[in-house]
mmCIF file of C-alpha atoms in Angstrom:
data_model
loop_
_atom_site.group_PDB
_atom_site.id
_atom_site.type_symbol
_atom_site.label_atom_id
_atom_site.label_comp_id
_atom_site.label_asym_id
_atom_site.label_seq_id
_atom_site.Cartn_x
_atom_site.Cartn_y
_atom_site.Cartn_z
ATOM 1 C CA MET D 1 0.000 0.000 0.000
ATOM 2 C CA LYS D 2 0.993 3.601 -0.595
ATOM 3 C CA ILE D 3 0.284 6.007 2.242
ATOM 4 C CA THR D 4 1.328 9.509 3.209
ATOM 5 C CA LEU D 5 3.242 9.505 6.478
ATOM 6 C CA ASN D 6 4.057 12.895 8.015
ATOM 7 C CA ASN D 7 3.687 14.596 4.647
ATOM 8 C CA ARG D 8 5.953 12.134 2.833
ATOM 9 C CA PRO D 9 4.924 9.307 0.471
ATOM 10 C CA GLU D 10 5.628 5.888 1.958
ATOM 11 C CA GLU D 11 5.281 2.477 0.330
ATOM 12 C CA ILE D 12 4.735 -0.439 2.704
ATOM 13 C CA ASP D 13 4.673 -4.088 1.686
ATOM 14 C CA ALA D 14 1.288 -4.890 3.228
ATOM 15 C CA SER D 15 -2.304 -4.309 2.149
ATOM 16 C CA GLU D 16 -3.280 -2.913 5.532
ATOM 17 C CA MET D 17 -1.774 -2.270 8.943
ATOM 18 C CA THR D 18 -2.934 -0.945 12.283
ATOM 19 C CA VAL D 19 -1.556 2.373 13.501
ATOM 20 C CA ASN D 20 0.474 0.444 16.098
ATOM 21 C CA ASP D 21 1.974 -1.754 13.355
ATOM 22 C CA ILE D 22 3.069 1.349 11.460
ATOM 23 C CA ILE D 23 4.646 2.818 14.598
ATOM 24 C CA GLN D 24 6.634 -0.409 15.077
ATOM 25 C CA TYR D 25 7.468 -0.763 11.386
ATOM 26 C CA LYS D 26 8.851 2.781 11.293
ATOM 27 C CA ASN D 27 10.745 2.314 14.579
ATOM 28 C CA PHE D 28 9.200 5.310 16.299
ATOM 29 C CA THR D 29 10.891 4.842 19.647
ATOM 30 C CA PHE D 30 9.461 7.777 21.585
ATOM 31 C CA LYS D 31 6.985 6.657 24.249
ATOM 32 C CA LEU D 32 4.404 9.394 23.953
ATOM 33 C CA LEU D 33 2.814 10.096 20.602
ATOM 34 C CA VAL D 34 -0.133 11.886 19.083
ATOM 35 C CA THR D 35 -1.451 10.116 15.986
ATOM 36 C CA LYS D 36 -3.972 11.029 13.304
ATOM 37 C CA VAL D 37 -5.339 9.036 10.393
ATOM 38 C CA ASN D 38 -6.962 10.981 7.556
ATOM 39 C CA GLY D 39 -7.097 14.032 9.786
ATOM 40 C CA LYS D 40 -8.885 12.285 12.628
ATOM 41 C CA LEU D 41 -7.326 11.833 16.065
ATOM 42 C CA VAL D 42 -6.449 8.240 17.007
ATOM 43 C CA LYS D 43 -5.875 7.986 20.755
ATOM 44 C CA THR D 44 -3.350 5.624 22.330
ATOM 45 C CA ALA D 45 -5.884 2.905 23.150
ATOM 46 C CA GLU D 46 -7.350 2.987 19.636
ATOM 47 C CA ARG D 47 -4.056 2.472 17.800
ATOM 48 C CA SER D 48 -4.331 -1.322 17.840
ATOM 49 C CA GLN D 49 -7.819 -1.180 16.304
ATOM 50 C CA VAL D 50 -7.602 1.553 13.680
ATOM 51 C CA THR D 51 -6.529 0.174 10.308
ATOM 52 C CA VAL D 52 -4.536 2.090 7.717
ATOM 53 C CA ARG D 53 -5.132 1.252 4.056
ATOM 54 C CA ASP D 54 -3.857 2.306 0.638
ATOM 55 C CA GLY D 55 -4.183 6.046 0.082
ATOM 56 C CA ASP D 56 -4.529 6.965 3.747
ATOM 57 C CA THR D 57 -2.762 9.876 5.418
ATOM 58 C CA VAL D 58 -1.040 9.142 8.725
ATOM 59 C CA GLU D 59 0.459 11.761 11.011
ATOM 60 C CA VAL D 60 2.628 10.998 14.017
ATOM 61 C CA MET D 61 4.044 13.508 16.483
ATOM 62 C CA HIS D 62 6.249 12.535 19.399
ATOM 63 C CA LEU D 63 6.353 14.365 22.693
ATOM 64 C CA ILE D 64 9.215 14.918 25.102
ATOM 65 C CA SER D 65 9.386 16.755 28.426
ATOM 66 C CA GLY D 66 10.654 20.308 28.820
ATOM 67 C CA GLY D 67 9.078 23.686 29.007
ATOM 68 C CA MET Y 1 2.733 46.380 8.718
ATOM 69 C CA LYS Y 2 3.515 49.474 10.768
ATOM 70 C CA TRP Y 3 3.897 49.199 14.542
ATOM 71 C CA GLU Y 4 0.805 51.362 15.097
ATOM 72 C CA GLU Y 5 -1.243 49.075 12.811
ATOM 73 C CA ILE Y 6 0.025 45.962 14.571
ATOM 74 C CA LYS Y 7 -1.192 47.306 17.900
ATOM 75 C CA VAL Y 8 -4.656 48.021 16.480
ATOM 76 C CA HIS Y 9 -4.913 44.522 14.998
ATOM 77 C CA LEU Y 10 -3.945 42.930 18.316
ATOM 78 C CA LEU Y 11 -6.296 44.992 20.443
ATOM 79 C CA ASN Y 12 -9.071 42.408 20.672
ATOM 80 C CA LYS Y 13 -7.019 39.236 20.350
ATOM 81 C CA LYS Y 14 -6.947 36.789 23.227
ATOM 82 C CA VAL Y 15 -4.084 34.367 23.825
ATOM 83 C CA GLY Y 16 -4.196 31.295 26.062
ATOM 84 C CA VAL Y 17 -1.024 30.251 27.874
ATOM 85 C CA ALA Y 18 -1.036 26.635 29.093
ATOM 86 C CA GLY Y 19 1.725 26.531 31.680
ATOM 87 C CA CYS Y 20 3.567 29.594 33.012
ATOM 88 C CA GLY Y 21 7.089 28.194 33.310
ATOM 89 C CA GLY Y 22 10.028 28.785 30.997
ATOM 90 C CA LEU Y 23 8.098 28.741 27.734
ATOM 91 C CA GLY Y 24 4.849 30.289 28.926
ATOM 92 C CA SER Y 25 6.237 33.190 30.948
ATOM 93 C CA ASN Y 26 8.667 34.275 28.231
ATOM 94 C CA ALA Y 27 6.186 33.877 25.361
ATOM 95 C CA ALA Y 28 3.536 35.854 27.271
ATOM 96 C CA VAL Y 29 5.986 38.676 28.018
ATOM 97 C CA ALA Y 30 6.970 38.910 24.323
ATOM 98 C CA LEU Y 31 3.309 39.040 23.261
ATOM 99 C CA ALA Y 32 2.435 41.612 25.927
ATOM 100 C CA ARG Y 33 5.282 43.832 24.719
ATOM 101 C CA VAL Y 34 4.007 43.826 21.118
ATOM 102 C CA GLY Y 35 0.436 44.641 22.095
ATOM 103 C CA VAL Y 36 -1.581 41.538 22.967
ATOM 104 C CA ARG Y 37 -3.986 42.819 25.606
ATOM 105 C CA LYS Y 38 -5.970 39.735 26.639
ATOM 106 C CA PHE Y 39 -4.511 36.616 28.214
ATOM 107 C CA VAL Y 40 -5.779 33.440 29.817
ATOM 108 C CA LEU Y 41 -2.995 32.111 32.065
ATOM 109 C CA VAL Y 42 -3.047 28.616 33.554
ATOM 110 C CA ASP Y 43 -0.566 27.029 35.982
ATOM 111 C CA PHE Y 44 -0.743 25.220 39.331
ATOM 112 C CA ASP Y 45 2.816 25.858 40.495
ATOM 113 C CA ILE Y 46 4.645 28.402 42.645
ATOM 114 C CA ILE Y 47 7.831 30.307 41.802
ATOM 115 C CA GLU Y 48 10.954 28.583 43.123
ATOM 116 C CA PRO Y 49 14.643 29.551 43.110
ATOM 117 C CA SER Y 50 15.422 26.888 40.479
ATOM 118 C CA ASN Y 51 13.009 28.613 38.061
ATOM 119 C CA LEU Y 52 15.067 31.789 37.880
ATOM 120 C CA ASN Y 53 17.560 30.293 35.400
ATOM 121 C CA ARG Y 54 15.000 30.670 32.613
ATOM 122 C CA GLN Y 55 11.548 31.802 33.720
ATOM 123 C CA TYR Y 56 10.378 35.415 33.649
ATOM 124 C CA TYR Y 57 10.244 35.917 37.407
ATOM 125 C CA PHE Y 58 12.330 37.692 40.021
ATOM 126 C CA ARG Y 59 13.766 36.928 43.478
ATOM 127 C CA ARG Y 60 11.154 39.019 45.240
ATOM 128 C CA GLN Y 61 8.452 36.804 43.662
ATOM 129 C CA LEU Y 62 9.699 33.517 45.161
ATOM 130 C CA GLY Y 63 6.843 31.583 46.764
ATOM 131 C CA MET Y 64 4.143 33.357 44.741
ATOM 132 C CA LYS Y 65 1.792 31.443 42.485
ATOM 133 C CA LYS Y 66 3.142 31.560 38.930
ATOM 134 C CA VAL Y 67 -0.152 32.859 37.515
ATOM 135 C CA ASP Y 68 -0.039 35.752 40.021
ATOM 136 C CA GLY Y 69 3.639 36.491 39.389
ATOM 137 C CA LEU Y 70 3.176 36.477 35.617
ATOM 138 C CA SER Y 71 -0.007 38.576 35.816
ATOM 139 C CA TYR Y 72 1.921 41.162 37.820
ATOM 140 C CA ASN Y 73 4.844 41.180 35.372
ATOM 141 C CA LEU Y 74 2.573 41.533 32.319
ATOM 142 C CA LEU Y 75 0.772 44.457 33.956
ATOM 143 C CA GLU Y 76 4.150 46.086 34.638
ATOM 144 C CA ILE Y 77 4.638 46.116 30.847
ATOM 145 C CA ASP Y 78 1.142 47.351 29.977
ATOM 146 C CA ALA Y 79 -1.402 48.296 32.638
ATOM 147 C CA ALA Y 80 -4.271 47.906 30.139
ATOM 148 C CA ILE Y 81 -3.780 44.150 29.813
ATOM 149 C CA GLU Y 82 -6.765 42.016 30.874
ATOM 150 C CA ILE Y 83 -5.862 38.694 32.451
ATOM 151 C CA THR Y 84 -7.933 35.679 33.390
ATOM 152 C CA ALA Y 85 -5.729 33.603 35.689
ATOM 153 C CA HIS Y 86 -6.460 29.986 36.587
ATOM 154 C CA ASP Y 87 -4.433 28.466 39.440
ATOM 155 C CA MET Y 88 -5.182 24.874 38.504
ATOM 156 C CA LYS Y 89 -3.875 21.690 36.945
ATOM 157 C CA LEU Y 90 -5.516 21.462 33.517
ATOM 158 C CA GLU Y 91 -7.281 18.233 32.636
ATOM 159 C CA TYR Y 92 -8.500 17.061 29.249
ATOM 160 C CA GLY Y 93 -12.089 18.108 29.870
ATOM 161 C CA ASP Y 94 -11.134 21.633 31.021
ATOM 162 C CA ILE Y 95 -9.294 22.743 27.892
ATOM 163 C CA SER Y 96 -12.225 23.862 25.750
ATOM 164 C CA THR Y 97 -13.861 25.704 28.671
ATOM 165 C CA VAL Y 98 -10.755 27.416 30.029
ATOM 166 C CA PHE Y 99 -9.541 28.546 26.592
ATOM 167 C CA ALA Y 100 -12.965 29.336 25.111
ATOM 168 C CA GLY Y 101 -12.746 32.590 23.155
ATOM 169 C CA CYS Y 102 -8.956 32.452 22.733
ATOM 170 C CA ASP Y 103 -7.652 33.138 19.219
ATOM 171 C CA LEU Y 104 -4.821 30.695 19.856
ATOM 172 C CA VAL Y 105 -3.145 28.775 22.663
ATOM 173 C CA ILE Y 106 0.555 28.542 23.549
ATOM 174 C CA GLU Y 107 1.400 25.066 24.886
ATOM 175 C CA ALA Y 108 4.035 25.575 27.550
ATOM 176 C CA PHE Y 109 3.813 22.522 29.783
ATOM 177 C CA ASP Y 110 6.813 20.774 31.221
ATOM 178 C CA LYS Y 111 5.681 17.143 31.115
ATOM 179 C CA ALA Y 112 5.344 15.173 27.887
ATOM 180 C CA GLU Y 113 2.090 13.609 29.176
ATOM 181 C CA ALA Y 114 0.530 17.069 29.563
ATOM 182 C CA LYS Y 115 1.677 18.045 26.063
ATOM 183 C CA GLN Y 116 -0.032 14.941 24.662
ATOM 184 C CA MET Y 117 -3.184 15.720 26.646
ATOM 185 C CA ILE Y 118 -3.567 19.281 25.376
ATOM 186 C CA ALA Y 119 -2.707 18.356 21.778
ATOM 187 C CA GLU Y 120 -5.390 15.648 21.759
ATOM 188 C CA ALA Y 121 -7.939 17.919 23.441
ATOM 189 C CA MET Y 122 -7.328 20.744 20.966
ATOM 190 C CA ILE Y 123 -7.531 18.379 17.964
ATOM 191 C CA GLU Y 124 -10.819 16.942 19.214
ATOM 192 C CA ASN Y 125 -12.546 19.847 20.913
ATOM 193 C CA MET Y 126 -11.039 23.054 19.481
ATOM 194 C CA PRO Y 127 -10.050 22.095 15.912
ATOM 195 C CA SER Y 128 -10.165 25.641 14.575
ATOM 196 C CA THR Y 129 -8.006 27.173 17.328
ATOM 197 C CA PRO Y 130 -4.241 27.009 16.695
ATOM 198 C CA LEU Y 131 -2.096 25.333 19.364
ATOM 199 C CA ILE Y 132 1.579 26.347 19.259
ATOM 200 C CA MET Y 133 3.626 23.679 21.016
ATOM 201 C CA GLY Y 134 7.165 23.840 22.363
ATOM 202 C CA ILE Y 135 8.956 20.528 21.895
ATOM 203 C CA GLY Y 136 12.696 20.093 22.478
ATOM 204 C CA MET Y 137 14.549 23.014 24.034
ATOM 205 C CA ALA Y 138 16.849 21.555 26.703
ATOM 206 C CA GLY Y 139 20.602 22.092 26.804
ATOM 207 C CA ILE Y 140 23.083 24.402 25.138
ATOM 208 C CA GLY Y 141 23.882 25.266 21.526
ATOM 209 C CA GLY Y 142 22.334 23.493 18.557
ATOM 210 C CA PHE Y 143 20.663 26.647 17.299
ATOM 211 C CA GLN Y 144 20.529 25.265 13.757
ATOM 212 C CA LEU Y 145 18.426 22.295 14.959
ATOM 213 C CA ILE Y 146 15.586 24.474 16.258
ATOM 214 C CA LYS Y 147 12.723 24.896 13.818
ATOM 215 C CA GLN Y 148 9.034 25.634 13.547
ATOM 216 C CA GLU Y 149 6.546 23.587 11.576
ATOM 217 C CA LYS Y 150 2.853 23.184 11.022
ATOM 218 C CA TRP Y 151 2.380 19.570 12.085
ATOM 219 C CA SER Y 152 -1.242 19.091 11.099
ATOM 220 C CA ASP Y 153 -4.307 21.325 10.833
ATOM 221 C CA ASN Y 154 -4.368 23.444 14.029
ATOM 222 C CA ILE Y 155 -1.188 22.045 15.623
ATOM 223 C CA TYR Y 156 2.155 23.847 15.247
ATOM 224 C CA ILE Y 157 5.509 22.810 16.742
ATOM 225 C CA CYS Y 158 8.500 24.957 17.751
ATOM 226 C CA GLY Y 159 11.747 23.410 19.014
ATOM 227 C CA ASP Y 160 14.273 20.777 18.012
ATOM 228 C CA SER Y 161 11.879 17.851 18.753
ATOM 229 C CA VAL Y 162 14.625 15.766 20.384
ATOM 230 C CA SER Y 163 16.322 17.516 23.335
ATOM 231 C CA GLU Y 164 14.435 16.190 26.343
ATOM 232 C CA ILE Y 165 15.232 17.644 29.763
ATOM 233 C CA SER Y 166 17.309 15.510 32.110
ATOM 234 C CA GLU Y 167 19.881 16.040 34.845
ATOM 235 C CA SER Y 168 22.634 16.415 32.259
ATOM 236 C CA LEU Y 169 20.463 18.372 29.820
ATOM 237 C CA PRO Y 170 18.780 21.107 31.860
ATOM 238 C CA PRO Y 171 16.461 23.725 30.433
ATOM 239 C CA LEU Y 172 18.347 27.043 30.366
ATOM 240 C CA ALA Y 173 17.426 30.648 29.626
ATOM 241 C CA PRO Y 174 19.004 31.038 26.156
ATOM 242 C CA ARG Y 175 17.518 27.993 24.439
ATOM 243 C CA VAL Y 176 14.180 28.139 26.308
ATOM 244 C CA GLY Y 177 14.111 31.833 25.419
ATOM 245 C CA ILE Y 178 14.681 31.084 21.743
ATOM 246 C CA VAL Y 179 11.876 28.513 21.558
ATOM 247 C CA SER Y 180 9.394 30.555 23.624
ATOM 248 C CA ASN Y 181 10.037 33.622 21.498
ATOM 249 C CA MET Y 182 9.667 31.481 18.393
ATOM 250 C CA GLN Y 183 6.242 30.460 19.737
ATOM 251 C CA ALA Y 184 5.407 34.127 20.337
ATOM 252 C CA ASN Y 185 6.651 35.076 16.876
ATOM 253 C CA LEU Y 186 4.475 32.417 15.238
ATOM 254 C CA ALA Y 187 1.535 33.491 17.419
ATOM 255 C CA LEU Y 188 1.976 37.061 16.224
ATOM 256 C CA GLU Y 189 2.100 35.905 12.612
ATOM 257 C CA LEU Y 190 -1.116 33.890 13.007
ATOM 258 C CA LEU Y 191 -2.928 36.647 14.917
ATOM 259 C CA LEU Y 192 -2.085 39.242 12.279
ATOM 260 C CA SER Y 193 -2.888 36.986 9.321
ATOM 261 C CA GLU Y 194 -6.357 36.347 10.793
ATOM 262 C CA SER Y 195 -6.896 40.088 11.009
ATOM 263 C CA LYS Y 196 -6.029 40.586 7.359
ATOM 264 C CA SER Y 197 -8.454 37.915 6.166
ATOM 265 C CA THR Y 198 -11.412 39.124 8.219
#
């Protein structure tokens, strides 16, 4: 499938994946994330249920302490 | 835009400041100096000696609530500023009530968990209000790594995205000042661009 991940085209050798799978596949190592699929918020607990398919837009932001 | 025009455009703008520590106090001061006259300040903490290495407070203010100390300092810059101060720990469900009517919100929390909470709340409950986040400002140097970006829809990020605070990577005035003023600069840009389009 071809998706857009953080504004960049990304080709993944799978027909669909959960948001959690994508996080693992891309090696996002930061603990705290905010994720969106097609502009809609996907909360932490929903990441194992929400499926990403061809043409979808995925956005991932990581958070670190300091301020 | 001329300075006099900027002040007129900012007259009725309201800015929310979520956290009045290093990022929030410095960003609020910068915005007060350029003419923002309405603020909603939120913090649950008091001013401690260890804050003085980066936060916009003074020795005589030690022990005060941060929202009171910052309110006082903003009014020292411009006595016409109107402030709504909340001495509280913000929770997910409070965000849209506390910041109702704000043209934008500066995210200036310390903890990553709180940053996640406000980002998710603003995406879900205030999708048309910009949230300007500060992510990655600990340590020294690395000026070229600091950037600003529009992450998605109403969420903007300022910082280097990687320098997390720790014992060996403390938050310090110069770098915290750079990122907080970058947040204020972006806030100013957004506030003035709204004015032009309306």
